[in-house]
Coordinates of C-alpha atoms in Angstrom, one line a residue:
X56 CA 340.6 212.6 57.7
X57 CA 340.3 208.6 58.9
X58 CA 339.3 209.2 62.0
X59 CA 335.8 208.0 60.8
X60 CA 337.3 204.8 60.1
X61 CA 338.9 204.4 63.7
X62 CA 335.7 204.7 65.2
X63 CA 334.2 202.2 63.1
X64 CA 337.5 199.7 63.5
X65 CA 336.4 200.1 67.3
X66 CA 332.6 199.4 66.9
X67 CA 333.4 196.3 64.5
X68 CA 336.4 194.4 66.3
X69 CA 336.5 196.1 70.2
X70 CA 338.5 194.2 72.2
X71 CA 340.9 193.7 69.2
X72 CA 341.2 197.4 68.7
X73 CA 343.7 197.8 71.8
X74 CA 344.0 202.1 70.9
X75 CA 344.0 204.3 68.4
X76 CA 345.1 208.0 68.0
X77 CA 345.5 211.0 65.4
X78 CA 348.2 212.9 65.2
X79 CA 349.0 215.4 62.7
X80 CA 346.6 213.9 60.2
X81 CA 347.9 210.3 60.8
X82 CA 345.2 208.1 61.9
X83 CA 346.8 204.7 63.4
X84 CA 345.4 201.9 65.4
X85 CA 347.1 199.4 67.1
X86 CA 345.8 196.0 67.1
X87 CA 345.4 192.5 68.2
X88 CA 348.1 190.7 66.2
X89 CA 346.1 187.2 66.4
X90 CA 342.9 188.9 64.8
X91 CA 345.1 191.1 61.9
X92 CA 343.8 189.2 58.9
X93 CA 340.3 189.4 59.4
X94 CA 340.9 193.2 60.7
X95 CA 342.9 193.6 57.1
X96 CA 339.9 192.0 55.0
X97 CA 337.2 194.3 56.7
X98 CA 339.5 197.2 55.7
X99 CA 339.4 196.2 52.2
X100 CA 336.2 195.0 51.6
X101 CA 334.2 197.4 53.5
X102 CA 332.3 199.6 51.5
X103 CA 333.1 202.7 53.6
X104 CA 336.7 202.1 54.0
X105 CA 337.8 200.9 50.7
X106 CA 341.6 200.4 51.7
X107 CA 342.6 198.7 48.3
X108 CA 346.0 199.4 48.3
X109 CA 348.9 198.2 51.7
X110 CA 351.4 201.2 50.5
X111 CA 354.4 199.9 53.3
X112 CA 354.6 196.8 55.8
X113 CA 357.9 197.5 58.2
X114 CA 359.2 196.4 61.3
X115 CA 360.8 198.2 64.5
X116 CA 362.4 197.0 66.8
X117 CA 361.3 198.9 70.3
X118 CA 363.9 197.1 72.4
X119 CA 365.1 200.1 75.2
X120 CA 362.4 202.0 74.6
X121 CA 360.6 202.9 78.3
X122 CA 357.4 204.7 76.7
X123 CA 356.4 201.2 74.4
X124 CA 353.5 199.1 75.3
X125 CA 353.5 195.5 75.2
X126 CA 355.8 194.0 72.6
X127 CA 359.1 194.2 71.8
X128 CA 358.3 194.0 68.0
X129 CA 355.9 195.9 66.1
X130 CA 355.1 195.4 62.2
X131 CA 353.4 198.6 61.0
X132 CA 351.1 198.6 57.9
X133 CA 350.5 201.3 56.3
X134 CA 347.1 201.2 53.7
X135 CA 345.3 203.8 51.8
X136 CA 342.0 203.7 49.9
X137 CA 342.4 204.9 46.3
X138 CA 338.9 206.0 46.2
X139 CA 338.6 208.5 49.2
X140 CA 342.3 208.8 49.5
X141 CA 342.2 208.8 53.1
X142 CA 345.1 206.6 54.8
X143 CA 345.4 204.5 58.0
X144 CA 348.1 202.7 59.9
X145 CA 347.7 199.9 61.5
X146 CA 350.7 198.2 64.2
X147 CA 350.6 195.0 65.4
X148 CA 352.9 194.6 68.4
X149 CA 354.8 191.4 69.1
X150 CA 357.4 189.6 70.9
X151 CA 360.0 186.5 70.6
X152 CA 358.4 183.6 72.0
X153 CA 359.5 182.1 76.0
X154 CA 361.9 179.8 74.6
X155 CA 363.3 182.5 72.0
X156 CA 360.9 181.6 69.0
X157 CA 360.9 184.5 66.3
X158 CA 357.9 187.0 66.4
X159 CA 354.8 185.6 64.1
X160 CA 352.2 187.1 62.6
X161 CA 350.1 185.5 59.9
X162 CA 350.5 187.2 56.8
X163 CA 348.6 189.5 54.6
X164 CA 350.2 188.2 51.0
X165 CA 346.7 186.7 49.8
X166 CA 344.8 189.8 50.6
X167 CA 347.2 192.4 49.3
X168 CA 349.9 190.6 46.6
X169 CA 352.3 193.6 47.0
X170 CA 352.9 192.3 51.2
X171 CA 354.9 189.5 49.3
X172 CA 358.7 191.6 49.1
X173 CA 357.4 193.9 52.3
X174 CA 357.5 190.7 54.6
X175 CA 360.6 189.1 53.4
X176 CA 362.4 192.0 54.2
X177 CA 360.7 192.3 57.6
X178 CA 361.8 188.8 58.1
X179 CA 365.0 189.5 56.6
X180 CA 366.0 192.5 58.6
X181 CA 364.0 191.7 61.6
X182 CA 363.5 187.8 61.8
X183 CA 359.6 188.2 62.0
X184 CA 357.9 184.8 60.8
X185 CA 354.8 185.8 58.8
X186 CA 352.6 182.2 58.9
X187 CA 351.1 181.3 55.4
X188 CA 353.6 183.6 53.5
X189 CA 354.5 181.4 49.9
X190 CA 358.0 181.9 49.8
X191 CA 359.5 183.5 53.0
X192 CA 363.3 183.4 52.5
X193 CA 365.9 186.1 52.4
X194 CA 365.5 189.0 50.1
X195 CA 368.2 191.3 50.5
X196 CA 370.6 189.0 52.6
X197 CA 372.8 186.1 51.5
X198 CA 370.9 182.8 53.1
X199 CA 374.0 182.1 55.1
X200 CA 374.0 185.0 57.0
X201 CA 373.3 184.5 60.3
X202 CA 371.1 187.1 62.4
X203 CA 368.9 189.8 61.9
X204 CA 370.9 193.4 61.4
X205 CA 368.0 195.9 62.2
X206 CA 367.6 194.1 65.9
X207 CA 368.8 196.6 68.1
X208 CA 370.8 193.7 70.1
X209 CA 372.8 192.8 66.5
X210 CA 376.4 193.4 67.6
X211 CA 377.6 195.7 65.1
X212 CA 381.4 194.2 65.3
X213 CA 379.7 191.0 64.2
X214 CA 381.5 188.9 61.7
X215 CA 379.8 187.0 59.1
X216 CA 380.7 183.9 56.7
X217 CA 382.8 184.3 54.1
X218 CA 380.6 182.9 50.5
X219 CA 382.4 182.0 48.1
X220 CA 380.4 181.3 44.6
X221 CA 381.6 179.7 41.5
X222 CA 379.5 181.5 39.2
X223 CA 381.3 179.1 36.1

């Protein structure tokens, strides 16, 4: 399928190609998070890979997990080109800062206009920054919440602020 395309991610970026594998037809690479951009616009502008169209962006949260690499956060795109149909994954694995900064990533909004919901919900969910987004804010929260609920460390007997509107 894409593994064409893995080979030549490797030959174009090395170093920032950190692995790749193909498993049951899914082609993924996992990448340098401070080199994503320019790894995103080679995707898309490439004449052989033609990846048009970012079909998902999502974060996980890996904390407990013994078999992860480095980074406690990953944010997975997923991209496909519509004019070979083949599809490849890409994950970009982060973690909070020393002094417990949010996980950042620069964002893919100017290359792919769709990443614009996708991120605020990572951020949302998650509390990923994505630097250069245009208007990273909640998206399915209330903006007084406080925390990210998909964190594995969210306390799930966690109370939150009662919001009262006037809607008048």
């Amino acid at each position: 399928m894409s593994a064409a395309i893995l080979e030549r991610l490797k030959a174009q970026f090395g170093d920032a190609i950190r692995s790749t594998h193909a498993e049951h037809g899914d082609e993924t690479a996992v990448i340098d998070p401070a080199r994503l951009v320019e790894i995103c616009t080679f995707l898309r502008d490439d004449a052989e890979t033609k990846m048009t169209m970012l079909v998902d962006l999502f974060g996980v949260d890996t904390l407990g997990l013994d078999a992860r690499e480095s980074g406690r956060f990953e944010v997975v795109y997923h991209l496909r080109s519509m004019s070979t149909g083949r599809r490849l994954r890409l994950k970009a694995l982060l973690d909070e800062g020393d002094n417990g900064e949010p996980p950042a990533i620069d964002s893919v909004t100017p290359l792919w206009k769709g990443a614009n919901w996708f991120e605020r919900e990572a951020y949302d969910m998650y509390g990923v920054r994505f630097r250069g987004h245009p208007d990273l804010r909640r998206i399915l929260l209330y903006e007084e919440f406080v925390g990210h609920p998909l964190r594995k460390d969210y306390p799930k007997e966690k109370r939150q602020p009662l919001v009262r509107r006037d809607y008048t």
